[in-house]
Amino acid sequence: MNGFDLIIFDCDGVLVDSEIIAAEVESALLTEAGYPIGVEEMGERFAGMTWRNILLQIEREASIPFSASLLEKSEQLLDARLANDVKAIPGIEFAVSRLSMKRCICSNSSTKRLDMMLGKVGLKPLFAPNIFSAKDLGPDRAKPRPDIFLHGASQMGVSPDKVVVVEDSVHGVHAARAAGMRVIGFTGASHSYPAHADKLTDAGAETAISRMNDLPGVVAALAAWEGVL
Protein backbone atom coordinates (compact mmCIF):
# COMPACT_ATOMS: atom_id res chain seq x y z
CA MET A 1 0.00 0.00 0.00
CA ASN A 2 1.40 3.36 -1.01
CA GLY A 3 -0.79 6.07 0.45
CA PHE A 4 -4.52 6.51 0.84
CA ASP A 5 -7.09 7.48 -1.77
CA LEU A 6 -9.87 8.30 0.72
CA ILE A 7 -10.20 9.51 4.29
CA ILE A 8 -13.51 8.82 6.02
CA PHE A 9 -14.55 10.87 9.04
CA ASP A 10 -17.06 9.83 11.62
CA CYS A 11 -19.12 12.89 12.57
CA ASP A 12 -20.16 12.80 16.24
CA GLY A 13 -17.10 13.26 18.42
CA VAL A 14 -14.79 13.72 15.42
CA LEU A 15 -16.13 16.66 13.42
CA VAL A 16 -18.61 18.04 15.96
CA ASP A 17 -18.46 17.90 19.75
CA SER A 18 -21.84 16.24 20.07
CA GLU A 19 -21.17 13.00 21.97
CA ILE A 20 -21.00 14.81 25.32
CA ILE A 21 -24.41 16.36 24.63
CA ALA A 22 -25.86 12.98 23.73
CA ALA A 23 -24.36 11.43 26.87
CA GLU A 24 -25.93 14.14 29.05
CA VAL A 25 -29.38 13.73 27.51
CA GLU A 26 -29.33 9.93 27.43
CA SER A 27 -27.86 9.41 30.90
CA ALA A 28 -30.61 11.61 32.36
CA LEU A 29 -33.32 9.67 30.52
CA LEU A 30 -31.91 6.27 31.53
CA THR A 31 -31.54 7.31 35.16
CA GLU A 32 -35.12 8.57 35.18
CA ALA A 33 -36.26 5.26 33.65
CA GLY A 34 -34.63 3.19 36.40
CA TYR A 35 -31.10 2.60 35.09
CA PRO A 36 -28.78 5.02 36.94
CA ILE A 37 -25.74 5.90 34.83
CA GLY A 38 -23.41 8.89 34.81
CA VAL A 39 -22.39 11.01 31.84
CA GLU A 40 -18.80 9.72 31.75
CA GLU A 41 -19.86 6.08 31.87
CA MET A 42 -22.42 6.78 29.17
CA GLY A 43 -19.74 8.17 26.90
CA GLU A 44 -17.24 5.43 27.64
CA ARG A 45 -19.63 2.52 27.13
CA PHE A 46 -22.01 3.70 24.44
CA ALA A 47 -20.39 6.44 22.33
CA GLY A 48 -20.85 5.59 18.67
CA MET A 49 -23.96 3.46 19.19
CA THR A 50 -27.48 4.37 18.14
CA TRP A 51 -29.93 5.18 20.93
CA ARG A 52 -32.06 2.22 19.87
CA ASN A 53 -29.13 -0.18 20.17
CA ILE A 54 -28.16 1.31 23.53
CA LEU A 55 -31.63 0.62 24.87
CA LEU A 56 -31.64 -2.91 23.47
CA GLN A 57 -28.26 -3.68 25.04
CA ILE A 58 -29.31 -2.36 28.46
CA GLU A 59 -32.58 -4.29 28.28
CA ARG A 60 -30.60 -7.48 27.67
CA GLU A 61 -28.06 -6.77 30.42
CA ALA A 62 -30.34 -5.45 33.14
CA SER A 63 -33.73 -6.91 32.18
CA ILE A 64 -35.26 -3.43 32.31
CA PRO A 65 -38.06 -2.95 29.78
CA PHE A 66 -38.09 0.57 28.34
CA SER A 67 -41.17 2.21 26.87
CA ALA A 68 -41.22 2.83 23.14
CA SER A 69 -41.76 6.52 23.81
CA LEU A 70 -38.24 6.74 25.20
CA LEU A 71 -36.88 6.49 21.66
CA GLU A 72 -38.85 9.48 20.44
CA LYS A 73 -38.29 11.50 23.63
CA SER A 74 -34.53 11.21 23.32
CA GLU A 75 -34.55 12.26 19.67
CA GLN A 76 -36.58 15.37 20.43
CA LEU A 77 -34.50 16.43 23.43
CA LEU A 78 -31.21 15.72 21.71
CA ASP A 79 -32.13 17.58 18.53
CA ALA A 80 -33.08 20.63 20.59
CA ARG A 81 -29.81 20.54 22.57
CA LEU A 82 -27.67 20.01 19.48
CA ALA A 83 -29.35 22.84 17.60
CA ASN A 84 -28.40 25.20 20.44
CA ASP A 85 -25.12 23.85 21.76
CA VAL A 86 -23.16 21.79 19.24
CA LYS A 87 -19.75 23.13 18.18
CA ALA A 88 -17.10 22.06 15.71
CA ILE A 89 -14.04 20.17 16.92
CA PRO A 90 -11.15 22.67 17.05
CA GLY A 91 -8.69 22.33 14.19
CA ILE A 92 -10.90 20.35 11.84
CA GLU A 93 -10.90 22.96 9.07
CA PHE A 94 -7.10 23.23 9.26
CA ALA A 95 -6.74 19.44 9.09
CA VAL A 96 -9.09 19.02 6.14
CA SER A 97 -7.37 21.83 4.22
CA ARG A 98 -4.08 19.90 4.37
CA LEU A 99 -5.42 16.54 3.24
CA SER A 100 -5.28 16.06 -0.51
CA MET A 101 -7.17 12.76 -0.90
CA LYS A 102 -10.90 12.31 -1.35
CA ARG A 103 -12.96 12.67 1.83
CA CYS A 104 -16.42 11.80 3.07
CA ILE A 105 -18.44 11.33 6.26
CA CYS A 106 -19.87 8.00 7.42
CA SER A 107 -22.08 8.30 10.50
CA ASN A 108 -24.72 6.52 12.53
CA SER A 109 -26.61 9.81 12.86
CA SER A 110 -29.56 10.49 10.60
CA THR A 111 -29.17 12.54 7.43
CA LYS A 112 -31.43 15.21 8.92
CA ARG A 113 -29.31 15.50 12.07
CA LEU A 114 -26.05 15.49 10.12
CA ASP A 115 -27.38 18.27 7.91
CA MET A 116 -28.41 20.32 10.95
CA MET A 117 -25.16 19.89 12.89
CA LEU A 118 -22.77 20.36 9.99
CA GLY A 119 -24.75 23.35 8.76
CA LYS A 120 -24.75 24.95 12.19
CA VAL A 121 -20.97 24.72 12.63
CA GLY A 122 -20.15 25.60 9.02
CA LEU A 123 -18.55 22.28 8.01
CA LYS A 124 -21.11 21.06 5.49
CA PRO A 125 -19.43 22.73 2.46
CA LEU A 126 -16.21 20.83 3.21
CA PHE A 127 -17.91 17.45 2.70
CA ALA A 128 -21.18 17.83 0.75
CA PRO A 129 -22.53 15.90 -1.03
CA ASN A 130 -20.41 13.03 0.30
CA ILE A 131 -22.18 12.66 3.65
CA PHE A 132 -23.54 9.17 4.35
CA SER A 133 -25.84 7.95 7.12
CA ALA A 134 -26.17 4.33 8.22
CA LYS A 135 -29.86 5.00 8.84
CA ASP A 136 -30.36 5.39 5.09
CA LEU A 137 -29.08 1.86 4.47
CA GLY A 138 -31.97 0.23 6.35
CA PRO A 139 -32.50 -1.35 9.76
CA ASP A 140 -29.62 -2.94 11.66
CA ARG A 141 -26.90 -1.52 9.40
CA ALA A 142 -25.33 0.83 11.95
CA LYS A 143 -21.83 0.61 13.42
CA PRO A 144 -20.32 -1.63 14.77
CA ARG A 145 -21.37 -3.31 11.51
CA PRO A 146 -19.07 -2.26 8.65
CA ASP A 147 -21.89 -1.49 6.22
CA ILE A 148 -21.73 2.32 6.27
CA PHE A 149 -17.97 2.38 5.74
CA LEU A 150 -18.20 -0.06 2.83
CA HIS A 151 -21.04 2.02 1.39
CA GLY A 152 -19.00 5.22 1.68
CA ALA A 153 -15.96 3.70 0.00
CA SER A 154 -18.14 2.30 -2.79
CA GLN A 155 -19.82 5.65 -3.37
CA MET A 156 -16.40 7.33 -3.54
CA GLY A 157 -15.05 4.66 -5.90
CA VAL A 158 -12.22 3.57 -3.59
CA SER A 159 -11.15 0.10 -2.48
CA PRO A 160 -11.37 -0.42 1.34
CA ASP A 161 -7.64 -1.14 1.55
CA LYS A 162 -6.94 2.40 0.29
CA VAL A 163 -9.04 4.05 3.02
CA VAL A 164 -8.12 5.54 6.39
CA VAL A 165 -10.88 6.24 8.91
CA VAL A 166 -10.95 8.73 11.79
CA GLU A 167 -13.07 7.42 14.67
CA ASP A 168 -13.65 8.33 18.31
CA SER A 169 -15.52 5.21 19.44
CA VAL A 170 -14.62 1.58 19.96
CA HIS A 171 -17.75 0.58 18.03
CA GLY A 172 -16.67 2.74 15.11
CA VAL A 173 -13.14 1.33 15.14
CA HIS A 174 -14.54 -2.20 15.08
CA ALA A 175 -16.74 -1.27 12.11
CA ALA A 176 -13.88 0.24 10.15
CA ARG A 177 -11.57 -2.69 10.83
CA ALA A 178 -14.30 -5.13 9.81
CA ALA A 179 -14.54 -3.16 6.55
CA GLY A 180 -10.83 -3.77 5.94
CA MET A 181 -9.81 -0.16 6.55
CA ARG A 182 -7.07 1.39 8.65
CA VAL A 183 -8.05 3.58 11.56
CA ILE A 184 -6.81 6.63 13.46
CA GLY A 185 -8.44 7.09 16.85
CA PHE A 186 -9.48 10.56 18.01
CA THR A 187 -9.75 11.53 21.68
CA GLY A 188 -10.07 15.32 21.49
CA ALA A 189 -13.81 15.73 22.07
CA SER A 190 -15.40 16.61 25.42
CA HIS A 191 -16.66 13.08 26.10
CA SER A 192 -13.12 11.64 26.20
CA TYR A 193 -11.99 9.73 29.31
CA PRO A 194 -8.60 8.62 30.73
CA ALA A 195 -8.43 5.22 29.03
CA HIS A 196 -9.94 6.42 25.74
CA ALA A 197 -6.80 6.17 23.58
CA ASP A 198 -5.92 2.73 24.95
CA LYS A 199 -9.42 1.42 24.22
CA LEU A 200 -9.30 2.71 20.66
CA THR A 201 -5.93 1.15 19.95
CA ASP A 202 -6.98 -2.09 21.64
CA ALA A 203 -9.98 -2.15 19.29
CA GLY A 204 -7.71 -1.83 16.26
CA ALA A 205 -6.80 1.82 15.72
CA GLU A 206 -3.14 2.09 14.72
CA THR A 207 -2.67 5.23 16.76
CA ALA A 208 -4.75 7.88 18.54
CA ILE A 209 -4.53 11.66 18.48
CA SER A 210 -6.07 14.25 20.77
CA ARG A 211 -5.60 17.28 18.51
CA MET A 212 -7.06 17.53 15.04
CA ASN A 213 -4.11 19.70 13.98
CA ASP A 214 -1.98 16.54 14.22
CA LEU A 215 -4.11 14.58 11.75
CA PRO A 216 -2.36 15.50 8.47
CA GLY A 217 1.05 14.47 9.80
CA VAL A 218 -0.28 11.19 11.19
CA VAL A 219 -2.06 10.36 7.94
CA ALA A 220 1.18 11.00 6.04
CA ALA A 221 3.13 8.78 8.45
CA LEU A 222 0.63 5.91 8.17
CA ALA A 223 0.52 6.26 4.38
CA ALA A 224 4.25 5.61 4.29
CA TRP A 225 3.89 2.50 6.42
CA GLU A 226 1.89 -0.45 5.16
CA GLY A 227 0.93 -1.75 8.61
CA VAL A 228 -0.88 -5.02 9.09
CA LEU A 229 -4.63 -5.41 8.68
PDB file of C-alpha atoms in Angstrom, residues 87-218:
ATOM      1  CA  LYS A  87     -19.755  23.134  18.184  1.00  0.00           C
ATOM      2  CA  ALA A  88     -17.099  22.064  15.706  1.00  0.00           C
ATOM      3  CA  ILE A  89     -14.044  20.174  16.915  1.00  0.00           C
ATOM      4  CA  PRO A  90     -11.153  22.670  17.049  1.00  0.00           C
ATOM      5  CA  GLY A  91      -8.687  22.335  14.195  1.00  0.00           C
ATOM      6  CA  ILE A  92     -10.900  20.346  11.839  1.00  0.00           C
ATOM      7  CA  GLU A  93     -10.901  22.964   9.069  1.00  0.00           C
ATOM      8  CA  PHE A  94      -7.098  23.226   9.261  1.00  0.00           C
ATOM      9  CA  ALA A  95      -6.739  19.435   9.093  1.00  0.00           C
ATOM     10  CA  VAL A  96      -9.087  19.020   6.143  1.00  0.00           C
ATOM     11  CA  SER A  97      -7.373  21.828   4.216  1.00  0.00           C
ATOM     12  CA  ARG A  98      -4.081  19.905   4.366  1.00  0.00           C
ATOM     13  CA  LEU A  99      -5.418  16.536   3.239  1.00  0.00           C
ATOM     14  CA  SER A 100      -5.282  16.057  -0.515  1.00  0.00           C
ATOM     15  CA  MET A 101      -7.166  12.757  -0.896  1.00  0.00           C
ATOM     16  CA  LYS A 102     -10.905  12.310  -1.349  1.00  0.00           C
ATOM     17  CA  ARG A 103     -12.959  12.673   1.829  1.00  0.00           C
ATOM     18  CA  CYS A 104     -16.419  11.797   3.072  1.00  0.00           C
ATOM     19  CA  ILE A 105     -18.445  11.333   6.258  1.00  0.00           C
ATOM     20  CA  CYS A 106     -19.866   7.996   7.420  1.00  0.00           C
ATOM     21  CA  SER A 107     -22.077   8.297  10.500  1.00  0.00           C
ATOM     22  CA  ASN A 108     -24.725   6.523  12.526  1.00  0.00           C
ATOM     23  CA  SER A 109     -26.613   9.813  12.863  1.00  0.00           C
ATOM     24  CA  SER A 110     -29.564  10.491  10.597  1.00  0.00           C
ATOM     25  CA  THR A 111     -29.165  12.538   7.431  1.00  0.00           C
ATOM     26  CA  LYS A 112     -31.435  15.212   8.918  1.00  0.00           C
ATOM     27  CA  ARG A 113     -29.310  15.503  12.073  1.00  0.00           C
ATOM     28  CA  LEU A 114     -26.051  15.490  10.117  1.00  0.00           C
ATOM     29  CA  ASP A 115     -27.380  18.274   7.909  1.00  0.00           C
ATOM     30  CA  MET A 116     -28.407  20.321  10.947  1.00  0.00           C
ATOM     31  CA  MET A 117     -25.157  19.886  12.891  1.00  0.00           C
ATOM     32  CA  LEU A 118     -22.771  20.361   9.985  1.00  0.00           C
ATOM     33  CA  GLY A 119     -24.751  23.349   8.756  1.00  0.00           C
ATOM     34  CA  LYS A 120     -24.754  24.955  12.192  1.00  0.00           C
ATOM     35  CA  VAL A 121     -20.974  24.722  12.635  1.00  0.00           C
ATOM     36  CA  GLY A 122     -20.146  25.601   9.017  1.00  0.00           C
ATOM     37  CA  LEU A 123     -18.547  22.281   8.014  1.00  0.00           C
ATOM     38  CA  LYS A 124     -21.106  21.058   5.491  1.00  0.00           C
ATOM     39  CA  PRO A 125     -19.434  22.734   2.458  1.00  0.00           C
ATOM     40  CA  LEU A 126     -16.207  20.834   3.212  1.00  0.00           C
ATOM     41  CA  PHE A 127     -17.912  17.450   2.700  1.00  0.00           C
ATOM     42  CA  ALA A 128     -21.177  17.830   0.754  1.00  0.00           C
ATOM     43  CA  PRO A 129     -22.528  15.899  -1.032  1.00  0.00           C
ATOM     44  CA  ASN A 130     -20.405  13.027   0.302  1.00  0.00           C
ATOM     45  CA  ILE A 131     -22.176  12.657   3.650  1.00  0.00           C
ATOM     46  CA  PHE A 132     -23.536   9.174   4.355  1.00  0.00           C
ATOM     47  CA  SER A 133     -25.840   7.951   7.122  1.00  0.00           C
ATOM     48  CA  ALA A 134     -26.170   4.331   8.220  1.00  0.00           C
ATOM     49  CA  LYS A 135     -29.860   4.996   8.840  1.00  0.00           C
ATOM     50  CA  ASP A 136     -30.357   5.395   5.088  1.00  0.00           C
ATOM     51  CA  LEU A 137     -29.085   1.857   4.470  1.00  0.00           C
ATOM     52  CA  GLY A 138     -31.968   0.234   6.345  1.00  0.00           C
ATOM     53  CA  PRO A 139     -32.497  -1.353   9.758  1.00  0.00           C
ATOM     54  CA  ASP A 140     -29.618  -2.942  11.663  1.00  0.00           C
ATOM     55  CA  ARG A 141     -26.897  -1.524   9.402  1.00  0.00           C
ATOM     56  CA  ALA A 142     -25.326   0.829  11.954  1.00  0.00           C
ATOM     57  CA  LYS A 143     -21.834   0.612  13.419  1.00  0.00           C
ATOM     58  CA  PRO A 144     -20.316  -1.635  14.774  1.00  0.00           C
ATOM     59  CA  ARG A 145     -21.371  -3.306  11.510  1.00  0.00           C
ATOM     60  CA  PRO A 146     -19.071  -2.262   8.645  1.00  0.00           C
ATOM     61  CA  ASP A 147     -21.887  -1.487   6.217  1.00  0.00           C
ATOM     62  CA  ILE A 148     -21.734   2.320   6.272  1.00  0.00           C
ATOM     63  CA  PHE A 149     -17.967   2.380   5.739  1.00  0.00           C
ATOM     64  CA  LEU A 150     -18.204  -0.057   2.833  1.00  0.00           C
ATOM     65  CA  HIS A 151     -21.038   2.024   1.390  1.00  0.00           C
ATOM     66  CA  GLY A 152     -18.998   5.222   1.684  1.00  0.00           C
ATOM     67  CA  ALA A 153     -15.962   3.700  -0.002  1.00  0.00           C
ATOM     68  CA  SER A 154     -18.141   2.299  -2.788  1.00  0.00           C
ATOM     69  CA  GLN A 155     -19.821   5.650  -3.371  1.00  0.00           C
ATOM     70  CA  MET A 156     -16.404   7.329  -3.539  1.00  0.00           C
ATOM     71  CA  GLY A 157     -15.049   4.663  -5.901  1.00  0.00           C
ATOM     72  CA  VAL A 158     -12.225   3.574  -3.593  1.00  0.00           C
ATOM     73  CA  SER A 159     -11.147   0.101  -2.476  1.00  0.00           C
ATOM     74  CA  PRO A 160     -11.368  -0.419   1.335  1.00  0.00           C
ATOM     75  CA  ASP A 161      -7.640  -1.139   1.547  1.00  0.00           C
ATOM     76  CA  LYS A 162      -6.945   2.402   0.285  1.00  0.00           C
ATOM     77  CA  VAL A 163      -9.045   4.049   3.015  1.00  0.00           C
ATOM     78  CA  VAL A 164      -8.121   5.539   6.387  1.00  0.00           C
ATOM     79  CA  VAL A 165     -10.882   6.240   8.913  1.00  0.00           C
ATOM     80  CA  VAL A 166     -10.951   8.734  11.786  1.00  0.00           C
ATOM     81  CA  GLU A 167     -13.067   7.416  14.673  1.00  0.00           C
ATOM     82  CA  ASP A 168     -13.648   8.326  18.307  1.00  0.00           C
ATOM     83  CA  SER A 169     -15.524   5.209  19.437  1.00  0.00           C
ATOM     84  CA  VAL A 170     -14.617   1.576  19.964  1.00  0.00           C
ATOM     85  CA  HIS A 171     -17.748   0.584  18.030  1.00  0.00           C
ATOM     86  CA  GLY A 172     -16.670   2.736  15.107  1.00  0.00           C
ATOM     87  CA  VAL A 173     -13.144   1.333  15.137  1.00  0.00           C
ATOM     88  CA  HIS A 174     -14.543  -2.196  15.082  1.00  0.00           C
ATOM     89  CA  ALA A 175     -16.735  -1.267  12.110  1.00  0.00           C
ATOM     90  CA  ALA A 176     -13.879   0.245  10.145  1.00  0.00           C
ATOM     91  CA  ARG A 177     -11.573  -2.689  10.833  1.00  0.00           C
ATOM     92  CA  ALA A 178     -14.303  -5.129   9.807  1.00  0.00           C
ATOM     93  CA  ALA A 179     -14.538  -3.165   6.546  1.00  0.00           C
ATOM     94  CA  GLY A 180     -10.826  -3.773   5.944  1.00  0.00           C
ATOM     95  CA  MET A 181      -9.812  -0.162   6.554  1.00  0.00           C
ATOM     96  CA  ARG A 182      -7.066   1.386   8.647  1.00  0.00           C
ATOM     97  CA  VAL A 183      -8.054   3.584  11.564  1.00  0.00           C
ATOM     98  CA  ILE A 184      -6.808   6.631  13.459  1.00  0.00           C
ATOM     99  CA  GLY A 185      -8.436   7.094  16.850  1.00  0.00           C
ATOM    100  CA  PHE A 186      -9.475  10.564  18.011  1.00  0.00           C
ATOM    101  CA  THR A 187      -9.745  11.533  21.679  1.00  0.00           C
ATOM    102  CA  GLY A 188     -10.067  15.319  21.485  1.00  0.00           C
ATOM    103  CA  ALA A 189     -13.807  15.725  22.074  1.00  0.00           C
ATOM    104  CA  SER A 190     -15.396  16.606  25.417  1.00  0.00           C
ATOM    105  CA  HIS A 191     -16.656  13.080  26.097  1.00  0.00           C
ATOM    106  CA  SER A 192     -13.120  11.645  26.203  1.00  0.00           C
ATOM    107  CA  TYR A 193     -11.993   9.730  29.308  1.00  0.00           C
ATOM    108  CA  PRO A 194      -8.605   8.620  30.735  1.00  0.00           C
ATOM    109  CA  ALA A 195      -8.432   5.218  29.029  1.00  0.00           C
ATOM    110  CA  HIS A 196      -9.942   6.421  25.744  1.00  0.00           C
ATOM    111  CA  ALA A 197      -6.801   6.173  23.585  1.00  0.00           C
ATOM    112  CA  ASP A 198      -5.923   2.733  24.954  1.00  0.00           C
ATOM    113  CA  LYS A 199      -9.421   1.419  24.224  1.00  0.00           C
ATOM    114  CA  LEU A 200      -9.302   2.709  20.658  1.00  0.00           C
ATOM    115  CA  THR A 201      -5.926   1.145  19.945  1.00  0.00           C
ATOM    116  CA  ASP A 202      -6.977  -2.090  21.644  1.00  0.00           C
ATOM    117  CA  ALA A 203      -9.977  -2.147  19.292  1.00  0.00           C
ATOM    118  CA  GLY A 204      -7.715  -1.831  16.261  1.00  0.00           C
ATOM    119  CA  ALA A 205      -6.798   1.824  15.720  1.00  0.00           C
ATOM    120  CA  GLU A 206      -3.139   2.090  14.716  1.00  0.00           C
ATOM    121  CA  THR A 207      -2.673   5.234  16.755  1.00  0.00           C
ATOM    122  CA  ALA A 208      -4.746   7.883  18.541  1.00  0.00           C
ATOM    123  CA  ILE A 209      -4.532  11.665  18.479  1.00  0.00           C
ATOM    124  CA  SER A 210      -6.073  14.249  20.770  1.00  0.00           C
ATOM    125  CA  ARG A 211      -5.597  17.283  18.509  1.00  0.00           C
ATOM    126  CA  MET A 212      -7.063  17.528  15.038  1.00  0.00           C
ATOM    127  CA  ASN A 213      -4.114  19.699  13.984  1.00  0.00           C
ATOM    128  CA  ASP A 214      -1.981  16.539  14.220  1.00  0.00           C
ATOM    129  CA  LEU A 215      -4.113  14.581  11.750  1.00  0.00           C
ATOM    130  CA  PRO A 216      -2.361  15.504   8.467  1.00  0.00           C
ATOM    131  CA  GLY A 217       1.047  14.467   9.797  1.00  0.00           C
ATOM    132  CA  VAL A 218      -0.278  11.195  11.187  1.00  0.00           C
TER     133      VAL A 218
END
